[in-house]
Tab-separated table of C-alpha atoms and ligand atoms in Angstrom:
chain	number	residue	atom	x	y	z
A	28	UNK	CA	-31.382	-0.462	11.736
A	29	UNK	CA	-28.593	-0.593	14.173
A	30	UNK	CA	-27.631	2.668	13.745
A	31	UNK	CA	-25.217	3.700	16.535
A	32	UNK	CA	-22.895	1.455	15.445
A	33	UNK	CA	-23.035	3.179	11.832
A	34	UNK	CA	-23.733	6.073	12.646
A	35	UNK	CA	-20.122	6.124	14.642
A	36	UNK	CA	-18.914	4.528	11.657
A	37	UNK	CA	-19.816	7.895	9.899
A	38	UNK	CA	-18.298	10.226	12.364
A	39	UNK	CA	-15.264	9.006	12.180
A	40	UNK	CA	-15.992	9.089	7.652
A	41	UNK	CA	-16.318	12.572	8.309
A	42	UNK	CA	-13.482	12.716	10.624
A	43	UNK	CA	-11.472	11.151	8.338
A	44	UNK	CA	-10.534	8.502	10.833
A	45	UNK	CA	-12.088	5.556	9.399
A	46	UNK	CA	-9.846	2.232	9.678
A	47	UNK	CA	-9.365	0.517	6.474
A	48	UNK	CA	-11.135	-2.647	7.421
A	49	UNK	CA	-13.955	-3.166	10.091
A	50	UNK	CA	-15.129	-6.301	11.421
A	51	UNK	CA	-18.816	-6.341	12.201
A	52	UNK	CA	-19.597	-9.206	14.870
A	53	UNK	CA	-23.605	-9.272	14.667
A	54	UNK	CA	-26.506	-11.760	16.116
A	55	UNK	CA	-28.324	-11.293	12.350
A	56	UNK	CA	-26.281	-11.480	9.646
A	57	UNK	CA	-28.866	-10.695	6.959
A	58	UNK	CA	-29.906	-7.607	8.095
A	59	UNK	CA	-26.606	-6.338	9.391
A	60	UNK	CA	-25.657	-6.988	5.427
A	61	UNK	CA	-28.667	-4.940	4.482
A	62	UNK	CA	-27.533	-2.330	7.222
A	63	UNK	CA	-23.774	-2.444	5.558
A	64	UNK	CA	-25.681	-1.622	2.135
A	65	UNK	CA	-27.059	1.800	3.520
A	66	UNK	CA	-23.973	2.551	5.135
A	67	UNK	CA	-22.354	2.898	1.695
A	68	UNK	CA	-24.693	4.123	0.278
A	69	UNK	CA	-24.502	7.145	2.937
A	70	UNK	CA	-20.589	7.083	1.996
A	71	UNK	CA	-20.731	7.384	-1.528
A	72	UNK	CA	-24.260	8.824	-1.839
A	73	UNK	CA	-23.767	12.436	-4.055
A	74	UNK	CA	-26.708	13.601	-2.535
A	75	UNK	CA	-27.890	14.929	0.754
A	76	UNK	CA	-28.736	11.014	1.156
A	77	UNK	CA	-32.103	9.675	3.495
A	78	UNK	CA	-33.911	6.329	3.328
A	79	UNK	CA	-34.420	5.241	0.193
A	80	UNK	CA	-32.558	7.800	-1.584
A	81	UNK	CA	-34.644	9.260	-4.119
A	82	UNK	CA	-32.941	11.896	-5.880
A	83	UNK	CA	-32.676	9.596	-9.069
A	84	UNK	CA	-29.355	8.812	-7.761
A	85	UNK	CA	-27.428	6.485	-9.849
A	86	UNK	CA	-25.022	5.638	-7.102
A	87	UNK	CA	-27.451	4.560	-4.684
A	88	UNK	CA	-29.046	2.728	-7.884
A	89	UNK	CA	-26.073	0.515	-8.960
A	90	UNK	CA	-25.804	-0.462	-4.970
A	91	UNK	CA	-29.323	-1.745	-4.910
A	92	UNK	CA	-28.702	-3.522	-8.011
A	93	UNK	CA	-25.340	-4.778	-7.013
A	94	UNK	CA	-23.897	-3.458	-10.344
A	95	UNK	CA	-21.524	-0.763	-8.767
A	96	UNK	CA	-18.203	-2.038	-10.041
A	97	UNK	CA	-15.969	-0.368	-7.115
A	98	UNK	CA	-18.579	-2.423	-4.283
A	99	UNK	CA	-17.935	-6.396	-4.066
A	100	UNK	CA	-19.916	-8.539	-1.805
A	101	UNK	CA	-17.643	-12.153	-1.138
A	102	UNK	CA	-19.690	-14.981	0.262
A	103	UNK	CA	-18.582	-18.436	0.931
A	104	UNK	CA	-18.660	-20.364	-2.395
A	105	UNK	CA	-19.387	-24.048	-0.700
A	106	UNK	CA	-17.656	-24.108	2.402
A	107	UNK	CA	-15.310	-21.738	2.088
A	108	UNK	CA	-14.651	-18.433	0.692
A	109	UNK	CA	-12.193	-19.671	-1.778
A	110	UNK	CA	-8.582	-18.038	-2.838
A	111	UNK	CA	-9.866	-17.513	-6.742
A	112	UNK	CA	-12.736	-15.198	-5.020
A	113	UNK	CA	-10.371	-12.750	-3.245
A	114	UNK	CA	-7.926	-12.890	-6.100
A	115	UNK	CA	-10.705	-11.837	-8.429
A	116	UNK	CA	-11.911	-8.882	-6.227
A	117	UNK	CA	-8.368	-7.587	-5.734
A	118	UNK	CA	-7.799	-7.108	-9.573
A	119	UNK	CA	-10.443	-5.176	-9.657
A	120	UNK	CA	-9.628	-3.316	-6.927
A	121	UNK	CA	-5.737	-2.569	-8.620
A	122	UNK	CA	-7.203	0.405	-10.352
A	123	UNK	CA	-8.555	3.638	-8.576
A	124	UNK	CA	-12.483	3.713	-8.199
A	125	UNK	CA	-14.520	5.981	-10.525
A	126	UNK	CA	-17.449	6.635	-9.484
A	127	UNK	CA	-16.934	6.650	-5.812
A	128	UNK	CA	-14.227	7.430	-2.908
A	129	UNK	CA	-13.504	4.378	-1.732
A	130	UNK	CA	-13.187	0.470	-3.396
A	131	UNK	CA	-15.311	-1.778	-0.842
A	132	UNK	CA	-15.322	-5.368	-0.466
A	133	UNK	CA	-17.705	-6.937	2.017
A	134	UNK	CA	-16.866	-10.520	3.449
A	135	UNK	CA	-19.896	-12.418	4.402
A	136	UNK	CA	-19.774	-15.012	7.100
A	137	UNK	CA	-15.860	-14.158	7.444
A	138	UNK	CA	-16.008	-17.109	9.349
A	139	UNK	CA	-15.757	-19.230	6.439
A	140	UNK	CA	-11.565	-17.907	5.312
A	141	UNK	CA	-9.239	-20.955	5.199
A	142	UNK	CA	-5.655	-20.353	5.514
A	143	UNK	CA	-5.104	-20.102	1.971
A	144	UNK	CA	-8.094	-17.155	1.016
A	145	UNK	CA	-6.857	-15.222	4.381
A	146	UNK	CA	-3.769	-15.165	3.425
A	147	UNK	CA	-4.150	-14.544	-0.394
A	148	UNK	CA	-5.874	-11.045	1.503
A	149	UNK	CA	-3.424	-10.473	4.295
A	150	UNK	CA	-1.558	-8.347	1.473
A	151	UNK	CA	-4.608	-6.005	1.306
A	152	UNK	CA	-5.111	-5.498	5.111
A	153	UNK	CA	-0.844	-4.690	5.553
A	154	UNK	CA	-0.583	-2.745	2.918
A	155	UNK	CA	-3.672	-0.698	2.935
A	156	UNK	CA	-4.802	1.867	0.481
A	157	UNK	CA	-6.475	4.843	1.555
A	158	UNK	CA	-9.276	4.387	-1.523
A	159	UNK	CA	-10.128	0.558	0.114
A	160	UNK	CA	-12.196	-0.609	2.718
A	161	UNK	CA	-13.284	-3.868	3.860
A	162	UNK	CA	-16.482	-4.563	5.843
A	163	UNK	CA	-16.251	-7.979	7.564
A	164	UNK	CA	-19.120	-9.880	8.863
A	165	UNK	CA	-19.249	-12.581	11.183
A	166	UNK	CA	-21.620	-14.454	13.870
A	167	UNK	CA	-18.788	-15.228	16.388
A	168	UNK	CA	-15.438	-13.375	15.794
A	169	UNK	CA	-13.813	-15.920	17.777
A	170	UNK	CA	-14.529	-18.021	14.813
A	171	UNK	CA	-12.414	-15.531	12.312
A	172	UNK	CA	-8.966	-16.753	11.731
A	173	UNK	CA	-6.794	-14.843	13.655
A	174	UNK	CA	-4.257	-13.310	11.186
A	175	UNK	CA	-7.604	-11.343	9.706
A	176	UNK	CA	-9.540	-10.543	13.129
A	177	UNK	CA	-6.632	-9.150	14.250
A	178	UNK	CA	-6.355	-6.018	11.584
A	179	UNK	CA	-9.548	-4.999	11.869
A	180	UNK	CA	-11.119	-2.609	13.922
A	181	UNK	CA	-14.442	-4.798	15.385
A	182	UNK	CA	-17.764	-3.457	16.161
A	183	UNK	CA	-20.618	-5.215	17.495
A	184	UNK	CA	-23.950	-4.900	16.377
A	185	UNK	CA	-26.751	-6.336	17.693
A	186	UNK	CA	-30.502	-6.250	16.755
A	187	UNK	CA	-33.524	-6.951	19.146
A	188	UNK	CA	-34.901	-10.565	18.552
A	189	UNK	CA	-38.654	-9.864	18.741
A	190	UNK	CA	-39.321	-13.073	19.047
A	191	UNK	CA	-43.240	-12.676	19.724
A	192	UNK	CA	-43.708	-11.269	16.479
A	193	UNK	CA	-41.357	-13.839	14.696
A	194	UNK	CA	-43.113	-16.687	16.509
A	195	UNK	CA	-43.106	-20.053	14.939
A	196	UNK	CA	-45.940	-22.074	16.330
A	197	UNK	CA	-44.661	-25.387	15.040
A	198	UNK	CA	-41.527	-24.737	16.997
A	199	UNK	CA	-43.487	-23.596	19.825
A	200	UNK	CA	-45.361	-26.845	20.278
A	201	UNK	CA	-41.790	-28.239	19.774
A	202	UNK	CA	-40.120	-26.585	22.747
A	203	UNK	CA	-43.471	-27.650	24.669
A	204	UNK	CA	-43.180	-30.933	24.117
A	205	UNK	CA	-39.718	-31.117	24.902
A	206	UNK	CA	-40.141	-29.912	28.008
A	207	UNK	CA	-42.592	-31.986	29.503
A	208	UNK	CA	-40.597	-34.972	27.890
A	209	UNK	CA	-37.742	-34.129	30.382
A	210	UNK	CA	-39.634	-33.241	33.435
A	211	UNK	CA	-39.036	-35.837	35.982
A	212	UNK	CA	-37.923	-38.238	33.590
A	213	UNK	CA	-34.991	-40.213	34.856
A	214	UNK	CA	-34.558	-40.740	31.112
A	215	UNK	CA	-34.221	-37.726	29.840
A	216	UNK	CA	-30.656	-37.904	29.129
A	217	UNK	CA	-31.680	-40.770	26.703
A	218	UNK	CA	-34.646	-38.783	25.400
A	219	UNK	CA	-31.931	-35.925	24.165
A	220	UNK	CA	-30.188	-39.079	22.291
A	221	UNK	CA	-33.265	-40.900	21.219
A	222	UNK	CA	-35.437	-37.817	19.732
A	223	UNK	CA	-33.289	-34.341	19.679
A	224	UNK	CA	-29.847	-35.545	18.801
A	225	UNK	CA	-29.773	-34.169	14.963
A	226	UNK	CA	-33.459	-33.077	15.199
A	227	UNK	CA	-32.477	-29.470	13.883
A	228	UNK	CA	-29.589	-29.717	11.821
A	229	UNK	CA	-28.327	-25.947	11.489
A	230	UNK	CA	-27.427	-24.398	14.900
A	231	UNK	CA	-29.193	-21.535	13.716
A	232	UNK	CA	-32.662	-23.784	13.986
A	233	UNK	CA	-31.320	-24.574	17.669
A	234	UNK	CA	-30.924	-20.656	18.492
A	235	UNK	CA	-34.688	-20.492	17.199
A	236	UNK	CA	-35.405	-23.047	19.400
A	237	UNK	CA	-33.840	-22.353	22.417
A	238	UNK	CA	-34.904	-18.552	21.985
A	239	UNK	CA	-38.529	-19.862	21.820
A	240	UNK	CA	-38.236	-21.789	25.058
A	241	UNK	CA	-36.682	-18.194	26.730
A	242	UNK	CA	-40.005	-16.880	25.266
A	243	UNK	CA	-42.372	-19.216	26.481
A	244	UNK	CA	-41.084	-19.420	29.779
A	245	UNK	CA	-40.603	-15.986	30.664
A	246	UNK	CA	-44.363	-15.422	28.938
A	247	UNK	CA	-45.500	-18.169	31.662
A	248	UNK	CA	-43.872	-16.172	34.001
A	249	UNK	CA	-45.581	-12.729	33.816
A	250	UNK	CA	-48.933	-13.794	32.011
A	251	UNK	CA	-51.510	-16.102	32.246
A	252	UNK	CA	-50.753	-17.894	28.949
A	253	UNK	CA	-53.766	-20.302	28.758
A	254	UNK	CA	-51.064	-23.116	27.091
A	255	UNK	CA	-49.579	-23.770	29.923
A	256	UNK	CA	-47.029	-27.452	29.666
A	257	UNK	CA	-47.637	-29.581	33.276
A	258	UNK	CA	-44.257	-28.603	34.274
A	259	UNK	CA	-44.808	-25.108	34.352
A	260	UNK	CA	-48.290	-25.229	36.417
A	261	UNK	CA	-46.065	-26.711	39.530
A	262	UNK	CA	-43.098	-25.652	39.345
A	263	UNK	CA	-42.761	-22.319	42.231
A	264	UNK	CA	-42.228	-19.246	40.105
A	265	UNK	CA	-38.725	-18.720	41.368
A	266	UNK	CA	-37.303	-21.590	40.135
A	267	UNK	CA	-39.412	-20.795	36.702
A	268	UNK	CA	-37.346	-17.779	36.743
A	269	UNK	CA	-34.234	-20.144	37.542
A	270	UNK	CA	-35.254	-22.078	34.139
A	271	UNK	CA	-35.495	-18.593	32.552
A	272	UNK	CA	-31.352	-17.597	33.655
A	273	UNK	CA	-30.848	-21.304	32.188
A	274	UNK	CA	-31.899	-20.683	29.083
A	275	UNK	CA	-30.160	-17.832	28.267
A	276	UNK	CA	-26.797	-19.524	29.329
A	277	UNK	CA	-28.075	-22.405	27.121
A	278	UNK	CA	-28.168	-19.885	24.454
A	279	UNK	CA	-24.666	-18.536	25.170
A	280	UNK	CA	-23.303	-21.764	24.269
A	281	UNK	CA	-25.035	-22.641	21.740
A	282	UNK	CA	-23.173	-19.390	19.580
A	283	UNK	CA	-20.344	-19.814	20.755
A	284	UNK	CA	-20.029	-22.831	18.849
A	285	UNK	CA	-20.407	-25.581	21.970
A	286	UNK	CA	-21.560	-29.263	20.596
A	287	UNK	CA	-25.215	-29.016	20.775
A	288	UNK	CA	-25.075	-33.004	22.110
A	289	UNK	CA	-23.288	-31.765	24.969
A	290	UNK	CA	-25.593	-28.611	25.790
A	291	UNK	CA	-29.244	-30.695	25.550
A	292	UNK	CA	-27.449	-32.610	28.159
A	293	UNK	CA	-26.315	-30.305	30.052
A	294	UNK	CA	-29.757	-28.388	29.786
A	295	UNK	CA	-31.693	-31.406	31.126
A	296	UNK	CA	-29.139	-32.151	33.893
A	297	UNK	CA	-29.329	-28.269	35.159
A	298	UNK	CA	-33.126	-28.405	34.783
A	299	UNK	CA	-33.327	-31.106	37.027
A	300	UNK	CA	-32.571	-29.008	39.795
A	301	UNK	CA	-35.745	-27.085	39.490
A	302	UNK	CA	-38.385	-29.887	39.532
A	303	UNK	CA	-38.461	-29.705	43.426
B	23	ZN	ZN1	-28.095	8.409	-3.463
Protein backbone atom coordinates (compact mmCIF):
# COMPACT_ATOMS: atom_id res chain seq x y z
CA UNK A 1 0.00 0.00 0.00
CA UNK A 2 1.01 3.51 -0.62
CA UNK A 3 0.39 4.60 2.57
CA UNK A 4 1.94 8.06 3.10
CA UNK A 5 -0.16 9.42 0.78
CA UNK A 6 -3.27 8.00 2.87
CA UNK A 7 -2.08 8.07 5.71
CA UNK A 8 -1.81 12.16 5.25
CA UNK A 9 -5.11 11.81 3.86
CA UNK A 10 -6.13 10.67 7.46
CA UNK A 11 -4.42 13.35 9.38
CA UNK A 12 -5.94 15.86 7.93
CA UNK A 13 -9.72 13.32 8.53
CA UNK A 14 -8.80 13.73 11.94
CA UNK A 15 -7.90 17.27 11.61
CA UNK A 16 -10.91 17.93 10.11
CA UNK A 17 -9.20 19.49 7.15
CA UNK A 18 -10.00 17.14 4.51
CA UNK A 19 -10.88 18.87 0.99
CA UNK A 20 -14.07 17.75 -0.42
CA UNK A 21 -12.64 16.17 -3.50
CA UNK A 22 -9.05 14.68 -4.04
CA UNK A 23 -7.52 13.79 -7.18
CA UNK A 24 -5.25 10.79 -6.97
CA UNK A 25 -2.66 10.85 -10.01
CA UNK A 26 -1.14 7.15 -9.71
CA UNK A 27 1.26 4.84 -12.07
CA UNK A 28 -1.34 1.69 -11.06
CA UNK A 29 -4.66 2.38 -11.15
CA UNK A 30 -5.94 -0.98 -9.88
CA UNK A 31 -4.31 -1.06 -6.84
CA UNK A 32 -4.47 2.61 -6.00
CA UNK A 33 -8.49 1.73 -6.33
CA UNK A 34 -7.95 -1.13 -3.94
CA UNK A 35 -5.82 1.36 -1.73
CA UNK A 36 -8.93 4.03 -2.00
CA UNK A 37 -11.16 0.99 -0.68
CA UNK A 38 -9.14 0.74 2.70
CA UNK A 39 -8.95 4.29 3.01
CA UNK A 40 -12.73 4.35 3.56
CA UNK A 41 -12.95 1.81 5.12
CA UNK A 42 -10.46 3.46 7.83
CA UNK A 43 -12.98 6.58 7.52
CA UNK A 44 -16.09 5.02 8.18
CA UNK A 45 -14.79 1.89 9.95
CA UNK A 46 -16.80 1.85 13.71
CA UNK A 47 -14.11 -0.02 14.97
CA UNK A 48 -10.57 0.44 16.06
CA UNK A 49 -10.06 -0.63 12.21
CA UNK A 50 -6.58 -2.85 10.94
CA UNK A 51 -6.15 -4.95 7.80
CA UNK A 52 -8.82 -6.85 7.09
CA UNK A 53 -11.08 -5.61 9.64
CA UNK A 54 -12.40 -8.36 11.52
CA UNK A 55 -14.57 -7.24 14.17
CA UNK A 56 -17.69 -8.61 12.19
CA UNK A 57 -17.97 -5.17 10.99
CA UNK A 58 -20.80 -4.59 8.72
CA UNK A 59 -19.39 -1.38 7.39
CA UNK A 60 -16.23 -2.69 6.29
CA UNK A 61 -18.54 -5.69 4.94
CA UNK A 62 -20.90 -3.73 2.60
CA UNK A 63 -17.46 -1.94 1.20
CA UNK A 64 -15.98 -5.24 0.23
CA UNK A 65 -19.14 -6.20 -1.27
CA UNK A 66 -19.74 -2.91 -2.91
CA UNK A 67 -23.29 -2.83 -1.39
CA UNK A 68 -22.73 0.29 0.91
CA UNK A 69 -25.37 2.59 -0.51
CA UNK A 70 -23.58 6.03 0.65
CA UNK A 71 -20.03 4.61 -1.44
CA UNK A 72 -20.32 4.80 -5.46
CA UNK A 73 -17.55 3.69 -7.64
CA UNK A 74 -18.12 5.58 -11.49
CA UNK A 75 -16.13 3.97 -14.25
CA UNK A 76 -16.19 4.83 -17.84
CA UNK A 77 -19.27 3.13 -19.41
CA UNK A 78 -17.63 2.74 -23.17
CA UNK A 79 -15.56 5.58 -23.69
CA UNK A 80 -16.72 7.85 -21.52
CA UNK A 81 -18.08 8.27 -18.16
CA UNK A 82 -21.42 9.30 -19.35
CA UNK A 83 -23.83 12.31 -17.94
CA UNK A 84 -26.78 9.59 -16.91
CA UNK A 85 -23.88 8.00 -14.54
CA UNK A 86 -23.15 11.17 -12.50
CA UNK A 87 -26.77 12.17 -12.57
CA UNK A 88 -27.64 8.82 -11.04
CA UNK A 89 -24.97 9.02 -8.23
CA UNK A 90 -25.96 12.57 -7.31
CA UNK A 91 -29.65 11.54 -6.50
CA UNK A 92 -28.49 9.36 -4.34
CA UNK A 93 -26.27 11.46 -2.85
CA UNK A 94 -29.42 14.35 -2.27
CA UNK A 95 -30.20 12.67 0.98
CA UNK A 96 -27.84 12.59 4.12
CA UNK A 97 -25.82 9.22 4.50
CA UNK A 98 -26.93 6.69 7.16
CA UNK A 99 -24.71 4.57 7.96
CA UNK A 100 -21.61 6.56 7.56
CA UNK A 101 -20.10 10.31 7.80
CA UNK A 102 -19.51 11.08 4.59
CA UNK A 103 -21.36 10.19 0.86
CA UNK A 104 -18.27 9.07 -1.44
CA UNK A 105 -18.13 8.78 -5.03
CA UNK A 106 -14.95 7.47 -6.63
CA UNK A 107 -14.21 8.39 -10.40
CA UNK A 108 -12.17 5.83 -12.11
CA UNK A 109 -9.92 6.74 -14.97
CA UNK A 110 -11.23 10.52 -14.50
CA UNK A 111 -9.61 10.82 -17.60
CA UNK A 112 -12.46 9.57 -19.43
CA UNK A 113 -15.19 13.04 -18.37
CA UNK A 114 -16.45 14.71 -21.59
CA UNK A 115 -17.66 18.15 -21.34
CA UNK A 116 -21.08 17.20 -20.78
CA UNK A 117 -20.51 14.46 -17.50
CA UNK A 118 -17.89 17.22 -16.03
CA UNK A 119 -20.06 19.61 -16.15
CA UNK A 120 -23.32 17.75 -15.11
CA UNK A 121 -20.68 17.41 -11.69
CA UNK A 122 -19.17 20.85 -11.62
CA UNK A 123 -22.40 21.62 -9.39
CA UNK A 124 -21.12 19.09 -6.78
CA UNK A 125 -17.44 20.28 -6.62
CA UNK A 126 -18.81 24.41 -6.24
CA UNK A 127 -21.20 23.78 -4.07
CA UNK A 128 -19.76 21.26 -1.77
CA UNK A 129 -21.35 19.53 1.12
CA UNK A 130 -19.51 18.83 4.11
CA UNK A 131 -21.12 14.97 4.21
CA UNK A 132 -19.49 14.42 0.33
CA UNK A 133 -16.32 13.50 -0.91
CA UNK A 134 -15.00 12.60 -4.16
CA UNK A 135 -11.89 10.46 -4.77
CA UNK A 136 -10.62 10.97 -8.35
CA UNK A 137 -8.33 8.69 -10.12
CA UNK A 138 -6.33 9.22 -13.02
CA UNK A 139 -2.99 7.97 -14.94
CA UNK A 140 -1.97 11.48 -16.21
CA UNK A 141 -3.83 14.47 -14.60
CA UNK A 142 -2.87 16.45 -17.47
CA UNK A 143 -5.35 14.32 -19.19
CA UNK A 144 -8.38 15.48 -16.65
CA UNK A 145 -10.44 18.20 -18.11
CA UNK A 146 -9.52 21.19 -16.60
CA UNK A 147 -12.74 22.63 -15.05
CA UNK A 148 -12.55 19.24 -12.66
CA UNK A 149 -8.59 19.02 -12.04
CA UNK A 150 -8.74 22.28 -11.03
CA UNK A 151 -11.09 21.80 -7.68
CA UNK A 152 -9.42 19.17 -6.42
CA UNK A 153 -6.77 18.90 -4.12
CA UNK A 154 -4.15 16.25 -6.15
CA UNK A 155 -1.96 13.74 -4.61
CA UNK A 156 0.36 11.52 -6.23
CA UNK A 157 0.79 8.09 -5.52
CA UNK A 158 3.09 5.94 -6.83
CA UNK A 159 3.84 2.18 -6.32
CA UNK A 160 7.25 0.37 -6.99
CA UNK A 161 7.10 -1.56 -10.39
CA UNK A 162 8.91 -4.78 -9.39
CA UNK A 163 9.29 -5.64 -12.54
CA UNK A 164 11.60 -8.84 -11.87
CA UNK A 165 8.94 -10.44 -10.11
CA UNK A 166 6.19 -9.38 -12.68
CA UNK A 167 8.42 -10.56 -15.53
CA UNK A 168 6.81 -11.62 -18.71
CA UNK A 169 9.17 -13.84 -20.61
CA UNK A 170 7.28 -13.63 -23.87
CA UNK A 171 7.74 -9.91 -23.70
CA UNK A 172 11.20 -10.35 -22.68
CA UNK A 173 12.23 -12.25 -25.79
CA UNK A 174 10.17 -9.41 -27.43
CA UNK A 175 12.24 -6.47 -26.24
CA UNK A 176 15.34 -8.81 -27.19
CA UNK A 177 14.54 -9.18 -30.42
CA UNK A 178 13.77 -5.76 -30.98
CA UNK A 179 16.82 -4.70 -30.06
CA UNK A 180 19.10 -6.54 -32.06
CA UNK A 181 16.63 -5.78 -35.03
CA UNK A 182 17.71 -2.06 -34.69
CA UNK A 183 21.32 -2.39 -33.96
CA UNK A 184 23.23 -1.10 -36.84
CA UNK A 185 20.46 -1.39 -39.07
CA UNK A 186 20.25 1.54 -41.42
CA UNK A 187 16.65 0.30 -41.60
CA UNK A 188 15.53 0.44 -38.51
CA UNK A 189 13.36 3.33 -38.93
CA UNK A 190 11.44 1.05 -41.43
CA UNK A 191 11.64 -1.92 -39.07
CA UNK A 192 9.52 0.36 -36.35
CA UNK A 193 6.92 0.76 -39.44
CA UNK A 194 7.16 -2.68 -40.87
CA UNK A 195 6.91 -4.88 -37.47
CA UNK A 196 6.14 -2.54 -34.21
CA UNK A 197 3.81 0.04 -35.62
CA UNK A 198 0.39 -1.32 -33.87
CA UNK A 199 2.23 -4.41 -32.49
CA UNK A 200 0.82 -3.63 -28.87
CA UNK A 201 -2.28 -1.92 -29.16
CA UNK A 202 -2.92 -0.46 -25.50
CA UNK A 203 -0.13 1.96 -24.39
CA UNK A 204 -0.29 0.22 -21.28
CA UNK A 205 1.30 -3.06 -23.23
CA UNK A 206 4.02 -0.42 -24.50
CA UNK A 207 4.80 0.76 -20.74
CA UNK A 208 5.25 -3.15 -20.11
CA UNK A 209 7.40 -3.19 -22.80
CA UNK A 210 9.50 -0.43 -22.56
CA UNK A 211 9.77 -1.11 -18.66
CA UNK A 212 11.09 -4.60 -19.62
CA UNK A 213 13.79 -3.22 -21.88
CA UNK A 214 14.83 -0.69 -18.62
CA UNK A 215 14.99 -4.13 -16.88
CA UNK A 216 16.97 -6.04 -19.11
CA UNK A 217 19.39 -3.53 -19.76
CA UNK A 218 20.17 -2.31 -16.49
CA UNK A 219 20.25 -6.34 -15.43
CA UNK A 220 23.04 -6.57 -18.33
CA UNK A 221 24.57 -3.88 -16.73
CA UNK A 222 25.32 -5.08 -13.15
CA UNK A 223 25.06 -8.98 -13.73
CA UNK A 224 26.24 -11.48 -15.81
CA UNK A 225 22.84 -12.40 -17.32
CA UNK A 226 23.82 -15.48 -19.42
CA UNK A 227 21.01 -14.09 -22.28
CA UNK A 228 22.90 -11.65 -23.34
CA UNK A 229 21.38 -9.91 -27.19
CA UNK A 230 24.78 -9.21 -29.61
CA UNK A 231 24.30 -5.63 -29.04
CA UNK A 232 24.80 -5.67 -25.54
CA UNK A 233 28.14 -7.96 -25.56
CA UNK A 234 29.92 -4.84 -27.54
CA UNK A 235 28.55 -2.11 -26.73
CA UNK A 236 31.19 -0.20 -23.75
CA UNK A 237 29.21 -0.23 -20.54
CA UNK A 238 28.89 3.51 -20.45
CA UNK A 239 27.02 3.93 -23.29
CA UNK A 240 24.86 0.70 -21.97
CA UNK A 241 24.18 2.94 -19.17
CA UNK A 242 23.45 5.79 -21.87
CA UNK A 243 20.70 3.22 -23.35
CA UNK A 244 19.56 2.76 -19.71
CA UNK A 245 18.85 7.08 -19.20
CA UNK A 246 17.11 6.46 -22.77
CA UNK A 247 14.78 4.30 -21.75
CA UNK A 248 13.46 5.87 -18.99
CA UNK A 249 12.90 9.14 -21.07
CA UNK A 250 11.29 6.71 -23.59
CA UNK A 251 9.06 5.83 -20.82
CA UNK A 252 8.29 9.44 -19.86
CA UNK A 253 6.72 9.90 -23.09
CA UNK A 254 5.12 7.18 -23.55
CA UNK A 255 2.56 8.35 -20.27
CA UNK A 256 2.39 11.34 -21.06
CA UNK A 257 0.37 10.46 -23.88
CA UNK A 258 3.20 11.08 -26.89
CA UNK A 259 2.25 9.02 -30.30
CA UNK A 260 3.98 5.84 -29.75
CA UNK A 261 4.91 6.03 -33.85
CA UNK A 262 6.80 8.98 -33.07
CA UNK A 263 8.69 7.64 -29.82
CA UNK A 264 9.92 3.99 -31.55
CA UNK A 265 11.40 6.46 -33.86
CA UNK A 266 12.76 8.56 -31.87
CA UNK A 267 14.09 5.58 -29.64
CA UNK A 268 15.96 4.03 -32.60
CA UNK A 269 17.33 7.39 -33.84
CA UNK A 270 18.76 8.22 -30.11
CA UNK A 271 20.03 4.63 -29.87
CA UNK A 272 22.00 5.05 -32.76
CA UNK A 273 24.29 7.14 -31.02
CA UNK A 274 25.47 4.39 -28.81
CA UNK A 275 26.48 1.69 -31.36
CA UNK A 276 30.04 3.27 -31.57
ZN1 LIG B 1 -14.64 -2.29 10.04
Amino acid sequence: MESSMFNELLKRHHEKKLAHAFLLETNDQNRCYQDVLEFIKKLNCPFEYKENCDNECNICTLIDNDNLPSLITISPEGQFIKKDQVLSMMDKFSTKPVFTKYNIYVIREAERFNSSSANTLLKFLEEPEDDILGIFITGNKENVISTIRSRCQIFSCDYNVNIAENLDEEVLTDVKLYLQAIYKNKDDIIYNKTHMSGYYKERMEWEIFFNTMLYYLKDCYTSDRLDKIEMVKEVSKSNLIKMVVLTQEILKYIKSNGNIDLILDKFVIEMRKYYE
